[in-house]
Short mmCIF file of C-alpha atoms and ligand atoms in Angstrom, two decimals:
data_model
loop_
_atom_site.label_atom_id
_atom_site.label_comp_id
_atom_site.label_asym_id
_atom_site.label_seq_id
_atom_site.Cartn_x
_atom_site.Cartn_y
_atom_site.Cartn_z
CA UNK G 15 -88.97 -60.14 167.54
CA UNK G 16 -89.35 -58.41 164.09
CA UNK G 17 -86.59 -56.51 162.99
CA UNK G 18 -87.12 -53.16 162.10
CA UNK G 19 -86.21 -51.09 159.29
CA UNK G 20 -84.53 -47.60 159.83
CA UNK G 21 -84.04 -45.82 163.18
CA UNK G 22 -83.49 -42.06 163.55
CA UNK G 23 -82.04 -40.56 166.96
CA UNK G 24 -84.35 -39.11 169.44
CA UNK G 25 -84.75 -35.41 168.99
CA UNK G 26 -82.15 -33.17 171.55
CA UNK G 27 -84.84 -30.24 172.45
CA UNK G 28 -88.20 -31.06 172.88
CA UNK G 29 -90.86 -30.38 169.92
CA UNK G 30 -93.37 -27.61 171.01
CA UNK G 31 -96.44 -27.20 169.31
CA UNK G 32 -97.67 -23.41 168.93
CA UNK G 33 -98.81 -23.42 173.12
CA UNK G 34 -95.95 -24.79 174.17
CA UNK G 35 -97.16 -28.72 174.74
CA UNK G 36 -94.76 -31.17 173.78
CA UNK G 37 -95.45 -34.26 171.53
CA UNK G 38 -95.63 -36.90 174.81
CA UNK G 39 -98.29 -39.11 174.67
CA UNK G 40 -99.81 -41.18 171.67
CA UNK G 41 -102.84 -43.09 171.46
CA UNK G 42 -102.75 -46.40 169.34
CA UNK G 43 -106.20 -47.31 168.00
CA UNK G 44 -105.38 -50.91 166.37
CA UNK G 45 -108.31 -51.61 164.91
CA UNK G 46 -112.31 -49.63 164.79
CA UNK G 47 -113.91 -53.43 165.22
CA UNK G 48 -115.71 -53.42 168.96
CA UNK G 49 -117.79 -56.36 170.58
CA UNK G 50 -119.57 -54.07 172.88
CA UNK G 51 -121.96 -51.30 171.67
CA UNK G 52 -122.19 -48.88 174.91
CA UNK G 53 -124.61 -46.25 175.12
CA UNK G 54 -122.40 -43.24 174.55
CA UNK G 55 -120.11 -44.65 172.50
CA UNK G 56 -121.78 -46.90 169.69
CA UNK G 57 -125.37 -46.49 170.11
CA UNK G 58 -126.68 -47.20 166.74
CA UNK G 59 -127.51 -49.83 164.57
CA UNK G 60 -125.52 -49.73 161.98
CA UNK G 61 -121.73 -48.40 161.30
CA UNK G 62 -119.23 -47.72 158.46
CA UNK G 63 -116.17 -49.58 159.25
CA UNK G 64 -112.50 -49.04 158.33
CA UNK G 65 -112.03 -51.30 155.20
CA UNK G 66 -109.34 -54.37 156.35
CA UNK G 67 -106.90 -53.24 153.52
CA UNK G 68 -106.35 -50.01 154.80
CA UNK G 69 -105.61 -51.46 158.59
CA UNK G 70 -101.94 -50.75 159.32
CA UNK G 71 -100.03 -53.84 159.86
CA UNK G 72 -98.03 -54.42 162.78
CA UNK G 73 -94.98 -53.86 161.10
CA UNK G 74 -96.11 -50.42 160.22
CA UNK G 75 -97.61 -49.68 163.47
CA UNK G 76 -94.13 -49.83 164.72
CA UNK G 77 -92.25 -48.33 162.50
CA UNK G 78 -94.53 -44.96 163.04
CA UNK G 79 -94.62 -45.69 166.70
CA UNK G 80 -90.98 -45.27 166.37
CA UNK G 81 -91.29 -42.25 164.53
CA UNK G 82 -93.17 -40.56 167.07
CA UNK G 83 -90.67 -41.90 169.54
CA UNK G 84 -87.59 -40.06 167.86
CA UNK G 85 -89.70 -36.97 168.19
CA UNK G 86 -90.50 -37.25 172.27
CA UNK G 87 -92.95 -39.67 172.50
CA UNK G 88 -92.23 -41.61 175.54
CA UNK G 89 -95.77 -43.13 176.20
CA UNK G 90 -97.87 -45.29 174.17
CA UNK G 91 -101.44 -46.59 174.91
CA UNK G 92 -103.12 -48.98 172.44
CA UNK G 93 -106.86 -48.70 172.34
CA UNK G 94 -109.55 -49.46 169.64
CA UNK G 95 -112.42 -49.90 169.08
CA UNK G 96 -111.57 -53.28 171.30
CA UNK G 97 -108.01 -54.06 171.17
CA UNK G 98 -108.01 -57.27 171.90
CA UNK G 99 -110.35 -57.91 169.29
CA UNK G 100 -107.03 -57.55 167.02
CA UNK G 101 -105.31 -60.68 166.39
CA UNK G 102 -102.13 -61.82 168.07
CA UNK G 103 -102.06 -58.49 169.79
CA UNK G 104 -99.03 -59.54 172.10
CA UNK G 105 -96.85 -59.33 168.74
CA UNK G 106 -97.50 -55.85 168.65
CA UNK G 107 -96.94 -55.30 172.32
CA UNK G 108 -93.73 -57.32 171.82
CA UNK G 109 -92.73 -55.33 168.91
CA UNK G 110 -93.74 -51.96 170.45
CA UNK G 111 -92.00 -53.10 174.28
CA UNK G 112 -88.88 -53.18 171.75
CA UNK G 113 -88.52 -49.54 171.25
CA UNK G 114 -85.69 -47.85 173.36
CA UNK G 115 -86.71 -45.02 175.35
CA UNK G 116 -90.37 -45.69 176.14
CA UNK G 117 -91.39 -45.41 179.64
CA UNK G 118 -95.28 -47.04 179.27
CA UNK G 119 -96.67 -48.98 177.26
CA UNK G 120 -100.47 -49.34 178.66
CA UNK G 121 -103.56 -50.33 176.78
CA UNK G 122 -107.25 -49.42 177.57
CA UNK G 123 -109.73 -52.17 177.27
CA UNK G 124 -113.55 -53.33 177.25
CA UNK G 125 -111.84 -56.57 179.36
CA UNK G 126 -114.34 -59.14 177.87
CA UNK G 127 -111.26 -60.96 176.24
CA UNK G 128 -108.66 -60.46 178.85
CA UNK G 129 -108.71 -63.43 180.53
CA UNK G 130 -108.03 -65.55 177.92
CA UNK G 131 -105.09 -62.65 176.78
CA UNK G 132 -103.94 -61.19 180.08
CA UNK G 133 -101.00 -63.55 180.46
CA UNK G 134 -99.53 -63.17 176.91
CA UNK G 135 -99.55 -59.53 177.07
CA UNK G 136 -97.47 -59.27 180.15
CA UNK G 137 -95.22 -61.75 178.94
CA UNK G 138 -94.81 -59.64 175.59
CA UNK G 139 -94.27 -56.60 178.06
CA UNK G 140 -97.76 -54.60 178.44
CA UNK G 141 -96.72 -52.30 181.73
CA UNK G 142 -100.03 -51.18 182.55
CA UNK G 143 -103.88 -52.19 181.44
CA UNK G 144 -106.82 -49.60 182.24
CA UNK G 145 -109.93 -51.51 182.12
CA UNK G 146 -113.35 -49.63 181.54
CA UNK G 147 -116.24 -50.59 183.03
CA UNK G 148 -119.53 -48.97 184.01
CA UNK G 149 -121.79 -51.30 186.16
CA UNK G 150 -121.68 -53.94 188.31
CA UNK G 151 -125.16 -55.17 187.50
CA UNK G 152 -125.52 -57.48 185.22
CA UNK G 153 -129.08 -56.30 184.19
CA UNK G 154 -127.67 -52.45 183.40
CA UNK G 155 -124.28 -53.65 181.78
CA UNK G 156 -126.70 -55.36 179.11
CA UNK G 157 -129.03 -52.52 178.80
CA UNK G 158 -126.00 -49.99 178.59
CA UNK G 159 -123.38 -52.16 176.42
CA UNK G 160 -126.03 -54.02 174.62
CA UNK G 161 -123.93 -57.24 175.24
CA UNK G 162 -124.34 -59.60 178.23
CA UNK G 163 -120.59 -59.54 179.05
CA UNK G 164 -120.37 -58.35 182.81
CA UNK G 165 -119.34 -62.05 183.92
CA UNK G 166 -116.37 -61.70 181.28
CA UNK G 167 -114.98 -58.36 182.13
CA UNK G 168 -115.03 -59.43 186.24
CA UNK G 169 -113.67 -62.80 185.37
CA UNK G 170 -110.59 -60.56 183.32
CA UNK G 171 -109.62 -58.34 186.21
CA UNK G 172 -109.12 -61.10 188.19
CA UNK G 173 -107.04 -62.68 185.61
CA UNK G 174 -105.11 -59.06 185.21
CA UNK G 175 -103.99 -59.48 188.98
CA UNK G 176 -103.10 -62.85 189.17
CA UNK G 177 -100.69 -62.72 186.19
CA UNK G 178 -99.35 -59.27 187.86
CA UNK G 179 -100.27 -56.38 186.02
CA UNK G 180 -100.40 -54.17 189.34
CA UNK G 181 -101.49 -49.96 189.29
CA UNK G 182 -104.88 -51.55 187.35
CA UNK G 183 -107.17 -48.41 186.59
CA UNK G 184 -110.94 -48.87 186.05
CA UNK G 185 -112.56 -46.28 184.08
CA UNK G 186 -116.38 -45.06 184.39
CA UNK G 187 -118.17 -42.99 182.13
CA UNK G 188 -121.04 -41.74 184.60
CA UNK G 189 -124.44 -41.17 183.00
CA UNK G 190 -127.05 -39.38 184.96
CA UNK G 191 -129.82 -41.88 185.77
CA UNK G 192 -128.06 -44.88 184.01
CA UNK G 193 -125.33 -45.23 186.63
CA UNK G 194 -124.70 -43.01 188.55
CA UNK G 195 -126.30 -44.19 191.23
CA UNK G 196 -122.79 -46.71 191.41
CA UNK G 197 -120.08 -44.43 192.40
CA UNK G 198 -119.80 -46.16 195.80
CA UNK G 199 -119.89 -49.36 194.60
CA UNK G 200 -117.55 -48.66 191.84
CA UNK G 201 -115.66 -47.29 194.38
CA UNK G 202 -115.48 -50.42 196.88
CA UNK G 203 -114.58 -53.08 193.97
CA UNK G 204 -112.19 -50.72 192.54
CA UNK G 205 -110.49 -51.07 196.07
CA UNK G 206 -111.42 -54.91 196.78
CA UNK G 207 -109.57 -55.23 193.59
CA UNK G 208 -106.32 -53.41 193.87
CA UNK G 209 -107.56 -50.66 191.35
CA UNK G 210 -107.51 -46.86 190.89
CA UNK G 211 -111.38 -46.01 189.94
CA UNK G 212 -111.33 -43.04 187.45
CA UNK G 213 -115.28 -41.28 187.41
CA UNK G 214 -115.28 -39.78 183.45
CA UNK G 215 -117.27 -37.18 182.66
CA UNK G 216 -119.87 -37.82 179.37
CA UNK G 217 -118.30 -35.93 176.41
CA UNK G 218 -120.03 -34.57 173.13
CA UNK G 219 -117.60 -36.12 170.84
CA UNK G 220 -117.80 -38.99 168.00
CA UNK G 221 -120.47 -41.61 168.55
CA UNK G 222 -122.19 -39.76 171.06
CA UNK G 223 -125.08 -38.56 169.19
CA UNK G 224 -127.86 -38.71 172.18
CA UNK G 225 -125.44 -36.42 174.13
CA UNK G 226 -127.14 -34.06 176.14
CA UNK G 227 -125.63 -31.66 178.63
CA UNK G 228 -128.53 -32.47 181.30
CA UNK G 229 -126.51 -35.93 181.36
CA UNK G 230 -123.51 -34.83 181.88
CA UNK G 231 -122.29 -35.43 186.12
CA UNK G 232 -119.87 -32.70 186.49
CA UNK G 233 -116.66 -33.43 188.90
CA UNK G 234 -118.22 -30.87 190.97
CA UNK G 235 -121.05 -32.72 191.28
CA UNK G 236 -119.53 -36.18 191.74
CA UNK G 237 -117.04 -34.94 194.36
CA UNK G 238 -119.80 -33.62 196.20
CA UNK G 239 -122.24 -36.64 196.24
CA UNK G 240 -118.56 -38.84 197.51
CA UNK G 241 -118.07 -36.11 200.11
CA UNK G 242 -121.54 -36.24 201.12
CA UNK G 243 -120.84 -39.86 202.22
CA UNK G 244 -117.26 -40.73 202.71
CA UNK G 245 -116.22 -37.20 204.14
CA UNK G 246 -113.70 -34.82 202.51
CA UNK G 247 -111.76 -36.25 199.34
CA UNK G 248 -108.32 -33.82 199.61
CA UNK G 249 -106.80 -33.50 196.21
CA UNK G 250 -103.47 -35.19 195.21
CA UNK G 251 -101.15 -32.87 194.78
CA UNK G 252 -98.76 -33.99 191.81
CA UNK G 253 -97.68 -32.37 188.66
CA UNK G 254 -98.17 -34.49 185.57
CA UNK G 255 -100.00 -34.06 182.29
CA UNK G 256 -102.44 -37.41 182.81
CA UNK G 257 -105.86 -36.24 182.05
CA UNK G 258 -107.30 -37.39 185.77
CA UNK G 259 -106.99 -35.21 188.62
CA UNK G 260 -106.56 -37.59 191.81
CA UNK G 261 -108.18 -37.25 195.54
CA UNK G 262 -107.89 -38.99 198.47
CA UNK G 263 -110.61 -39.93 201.13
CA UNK G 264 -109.97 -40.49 204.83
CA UNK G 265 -109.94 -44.27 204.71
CA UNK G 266 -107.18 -44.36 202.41
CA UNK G 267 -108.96 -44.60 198.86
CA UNK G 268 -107.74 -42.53 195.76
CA UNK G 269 -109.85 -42.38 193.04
CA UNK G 270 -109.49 -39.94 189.56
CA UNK G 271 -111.58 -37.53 187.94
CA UNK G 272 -111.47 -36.95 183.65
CA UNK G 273 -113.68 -33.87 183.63
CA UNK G 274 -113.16 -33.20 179.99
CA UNK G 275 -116.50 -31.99 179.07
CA UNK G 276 -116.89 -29.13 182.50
CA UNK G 277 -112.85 -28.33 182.96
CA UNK G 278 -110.86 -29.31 180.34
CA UNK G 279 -107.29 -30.01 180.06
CA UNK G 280 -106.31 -28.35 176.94
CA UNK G 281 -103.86 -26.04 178.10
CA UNK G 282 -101.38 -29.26 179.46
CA UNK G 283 -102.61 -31.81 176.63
CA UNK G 284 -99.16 -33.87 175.09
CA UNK G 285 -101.64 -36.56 173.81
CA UNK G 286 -102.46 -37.55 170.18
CA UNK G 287 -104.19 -40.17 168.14
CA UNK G 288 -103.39 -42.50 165.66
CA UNK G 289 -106.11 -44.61 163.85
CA UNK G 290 -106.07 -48.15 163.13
CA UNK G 291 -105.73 -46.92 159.00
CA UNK G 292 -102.76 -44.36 159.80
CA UNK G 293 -104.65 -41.54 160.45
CA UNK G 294 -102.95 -38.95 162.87
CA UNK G 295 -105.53 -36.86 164.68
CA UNK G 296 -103.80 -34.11 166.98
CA UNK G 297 -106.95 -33.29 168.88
CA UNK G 298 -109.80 -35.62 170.45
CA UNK G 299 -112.21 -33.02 168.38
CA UNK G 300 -110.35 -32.71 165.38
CA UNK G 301 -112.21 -32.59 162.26
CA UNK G 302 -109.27 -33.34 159.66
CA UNK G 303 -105.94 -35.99 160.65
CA UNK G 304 -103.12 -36.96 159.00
CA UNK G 305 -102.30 -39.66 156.94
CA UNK G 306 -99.68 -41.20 158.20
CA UNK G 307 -100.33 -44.60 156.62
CA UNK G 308 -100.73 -43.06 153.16
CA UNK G 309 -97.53 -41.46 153.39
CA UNK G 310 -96.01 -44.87 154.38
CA UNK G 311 -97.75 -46.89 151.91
CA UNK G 312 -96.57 -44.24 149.34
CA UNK G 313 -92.82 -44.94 150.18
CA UNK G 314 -91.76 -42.50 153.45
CA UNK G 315 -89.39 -44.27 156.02
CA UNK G 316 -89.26 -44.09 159.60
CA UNK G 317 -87.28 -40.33 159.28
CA UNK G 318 -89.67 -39.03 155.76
CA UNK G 319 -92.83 -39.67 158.50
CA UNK G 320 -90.97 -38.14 161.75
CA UNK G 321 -90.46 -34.99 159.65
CA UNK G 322 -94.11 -34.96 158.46
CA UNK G 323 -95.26 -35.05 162.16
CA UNK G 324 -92.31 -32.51 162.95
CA UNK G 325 -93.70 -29.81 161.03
CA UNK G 326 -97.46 -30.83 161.83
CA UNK G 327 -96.96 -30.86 165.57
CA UNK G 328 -95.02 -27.35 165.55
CA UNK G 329 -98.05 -25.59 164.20
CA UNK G 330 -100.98 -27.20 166.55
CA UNK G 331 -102.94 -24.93 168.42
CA UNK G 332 -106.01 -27.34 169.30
CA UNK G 333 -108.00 -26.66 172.43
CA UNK G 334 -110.84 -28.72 171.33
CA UNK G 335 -112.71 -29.73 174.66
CA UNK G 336 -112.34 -25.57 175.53
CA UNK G 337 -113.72 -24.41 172.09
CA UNK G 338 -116.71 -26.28 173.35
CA UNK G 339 -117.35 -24.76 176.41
CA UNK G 340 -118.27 -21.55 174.42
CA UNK G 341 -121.00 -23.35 172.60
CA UNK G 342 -124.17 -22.20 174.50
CA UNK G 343 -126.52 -24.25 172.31
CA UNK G 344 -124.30 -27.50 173.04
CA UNK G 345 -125.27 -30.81 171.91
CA UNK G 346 -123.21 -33.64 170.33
CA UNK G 347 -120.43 -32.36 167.67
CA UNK G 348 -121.30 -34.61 164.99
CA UNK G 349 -124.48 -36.22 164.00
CA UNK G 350 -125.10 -39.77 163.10
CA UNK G 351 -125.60 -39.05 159.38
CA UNK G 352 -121.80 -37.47 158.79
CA UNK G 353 -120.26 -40.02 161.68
CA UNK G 354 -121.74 -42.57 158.89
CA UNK G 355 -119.80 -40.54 156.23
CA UNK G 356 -117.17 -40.24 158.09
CA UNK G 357 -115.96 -42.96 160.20
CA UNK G 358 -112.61 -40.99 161.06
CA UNK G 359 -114.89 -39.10 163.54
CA UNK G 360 -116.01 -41.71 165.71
CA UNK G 361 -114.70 -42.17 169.30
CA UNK G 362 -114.08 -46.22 168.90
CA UNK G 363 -112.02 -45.16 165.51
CA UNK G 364 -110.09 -42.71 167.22
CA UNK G 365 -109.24 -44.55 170.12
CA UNK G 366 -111.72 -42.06 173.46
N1 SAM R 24 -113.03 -50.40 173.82
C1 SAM R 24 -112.07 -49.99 174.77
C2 SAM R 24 -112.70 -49.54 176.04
O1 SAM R 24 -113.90 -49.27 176.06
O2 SAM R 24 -111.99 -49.42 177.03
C3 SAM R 24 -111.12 -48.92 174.25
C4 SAM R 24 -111.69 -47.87 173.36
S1 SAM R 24 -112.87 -46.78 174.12
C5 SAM R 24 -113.31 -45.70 172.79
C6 SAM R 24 -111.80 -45.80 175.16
C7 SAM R 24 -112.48 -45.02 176.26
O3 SAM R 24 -113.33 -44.04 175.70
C8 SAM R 24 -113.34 -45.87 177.18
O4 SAM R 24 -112.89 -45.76 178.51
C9 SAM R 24 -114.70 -45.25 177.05
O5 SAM R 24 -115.41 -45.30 178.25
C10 SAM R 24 -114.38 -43.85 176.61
N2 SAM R 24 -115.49 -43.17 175.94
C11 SAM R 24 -116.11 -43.54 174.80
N3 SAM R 24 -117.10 -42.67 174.51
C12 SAM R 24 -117.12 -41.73 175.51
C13 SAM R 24 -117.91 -40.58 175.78
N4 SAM R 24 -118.90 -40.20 174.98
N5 SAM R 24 -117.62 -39.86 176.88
C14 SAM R 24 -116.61 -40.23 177.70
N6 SAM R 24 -115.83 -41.30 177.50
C15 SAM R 24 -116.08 -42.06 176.42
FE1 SF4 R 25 -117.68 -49.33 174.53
FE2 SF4 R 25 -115.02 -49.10 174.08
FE3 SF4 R 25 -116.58 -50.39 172.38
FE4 SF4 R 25 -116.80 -47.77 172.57
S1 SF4 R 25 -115.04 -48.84 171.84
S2 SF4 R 25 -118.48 -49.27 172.43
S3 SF4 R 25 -116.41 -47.49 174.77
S4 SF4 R 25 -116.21 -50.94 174.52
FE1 SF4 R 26 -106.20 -32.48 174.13
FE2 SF4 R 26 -108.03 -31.87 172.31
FE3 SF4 R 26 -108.69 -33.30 174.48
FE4 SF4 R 26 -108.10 -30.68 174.68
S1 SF4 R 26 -109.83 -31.59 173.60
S2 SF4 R 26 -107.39 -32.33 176.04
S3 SF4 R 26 -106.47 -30.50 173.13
S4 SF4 R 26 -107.30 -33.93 172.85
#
């Protein structure tokens, strides 16, 4: 294991930002690279990428991860872009699974790699993997990732089980007339396969530029086309700040809803994002982020950063996803033109 330059004590009283959320939650993109091009994510041609100089290096991935740690941050999630698309990955994990105090460590993947990488990621202490995936047919997985890679992402949630990753989540971004005709499906492999199925609702933000609220399935809408065949889904009662509310049907299943785009979360939101270049973004919708990286490059230690995210997390008042639902005119927050301009917008830089 690397060792690690300086180390500052975790804060006594919890950091607040101006709401009242505390700093829990942070989002590791490790690199903006992706080797699937899905429909509401990446659906152009062409895309500005992250130049490979300014891609932190493991080394200073931790060393802000354990900034953020001394401030409250007891979960961390690495995402992309594809993660596993970043070499040696399970040195990170390793380095990361290092840090006193963290309770999770989970990543969220695309699964075509993780067979070949599920085993080496457990071993370097990954606690918990959310794989997303959209379709079981192979025909629609092609037309909506632009990648013939279903075979791959099956074959790595097998893989995920039998090297014992356990509490496996699936996550599905439900488009109206792409997929949504799936939800039962999705529903019965999620459960032939040990795994939580979370139903996401379509969002507005970074590389969704053919966003359109008629394709949009609303929670309401999706618990009610479940209920119409599997009977009442009763909600899990359980106080926590993860983004999916859970329900249970009568046979036993529990699946998740994100509804981000129809009834945000805002108001209990400890989450933030770091980019694979540094960049601290405290809001899903933010149009500006930190630099974090710059600020390391340029000297700061472990305690110079902490107190640079100290005094930027006390003053957030983001409610991004809510801001939106005034909009009456809605249609996708940025267009492909200044997501070219600005790459720091995009969902597979900031991490969904
Ligand atoms: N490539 C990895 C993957 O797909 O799991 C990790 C990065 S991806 C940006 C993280 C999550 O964002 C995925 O679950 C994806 O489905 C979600 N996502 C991307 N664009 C979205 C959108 N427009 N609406 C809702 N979820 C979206
Ligand atoms: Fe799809 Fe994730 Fe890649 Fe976006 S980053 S295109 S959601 S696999
Ligand atoms: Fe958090 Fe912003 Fe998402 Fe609201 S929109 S839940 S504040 S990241």
């Amino acid at each position: 294991m690397t060792a690690l330059p300086t180390r500052s004590a975790p804060a006594a009283d919890p950091l607040l930002d101006r709401l009242g959320r505390p700093l829990g939650n942070l989002r590791i993109s490790v690199t903006d690279r992706c080797n699937l091009r899905c429909a509401y994510c990446m659906p152009e041609e062409e895309y500005s990428w992250l130049p490979m100089a300014s891609v932190m290096t493991f080394e200073e991935l931790t060393v802000l991860a354990r900034a953020f740690r001394s401030l409250g941050v007891r979960r961390l999630r690495l995402t992309g872009g594809e993660p596993l698309l970043r070499r040696d990955l399970d040195k990170l994990v390793g380095m990361l699974a290092a840090i006193e105090g963290l309770e999770d460590l989970a990543m969220t993947t695309n699964g075509v790699l993780l067979s070949a990488q599920a085993a080496a990621l457990k071993r370097a202490g990954l606690s918990r993997l959310t794989v997303s995936l959209d379709t079981l047919r192979p025909e629609r997985f092609r037309e909506l990732a632009r990648r013939d890679e279903l075979a791959a992402v099956l074959a790595g949630i097998e893989e995920t089980r039998r090297v014992g990753f356990s509490a496996l989540k699936l996550d599905m971004v439900m488009l109206r007339g792409v997929n949504d005709d799936e939800f039962l499906p999705m529903l019965d492999y999620a459960t032939s396969v040990g795994a939580e199925l979370r139903f996401i609702e379509y969002m507005d933000v970074g590389g969704a530029t053919r966003w359109r609220r008629a394709d949009v399935v609303s929670r309401q809408e999706l618990l009610a086309r479940v209920e119409a065949v599997r009977g009442r889904a009763e909600p899990v009662v359980e106080s926590s700040s993860a983004p999916a509310d859970r329900y249970r049907l009568a046979d036993g299943t529990v699946f998740g809803v994100i509804s981000s785009t129809t009834q945000p979360f805002c108001g209990s939101c400890d989450r933030s994002r770091l980019t694979a270049d540094g960049r601290w973004f405290l809001c899903l919708y933010a149009r500006q982020g930190l630099d974090l990286g710059r600020a390391l490059r340029a000297g700061a230690g472990e305690s110079e950063v902490a107190a640079l995210i100290r005094e930027r997390w006390g003053v957030r008042d983001d409610r991004g996803a809510v801001d939106r639902l005034a909009e009456h005119e809605r249609t996708a927050l940025a267009p492909a033109d200044e997501l070219r301009r600005n790459p720091h917008l995009e969902m597979h830089t900031r991490g969904g």
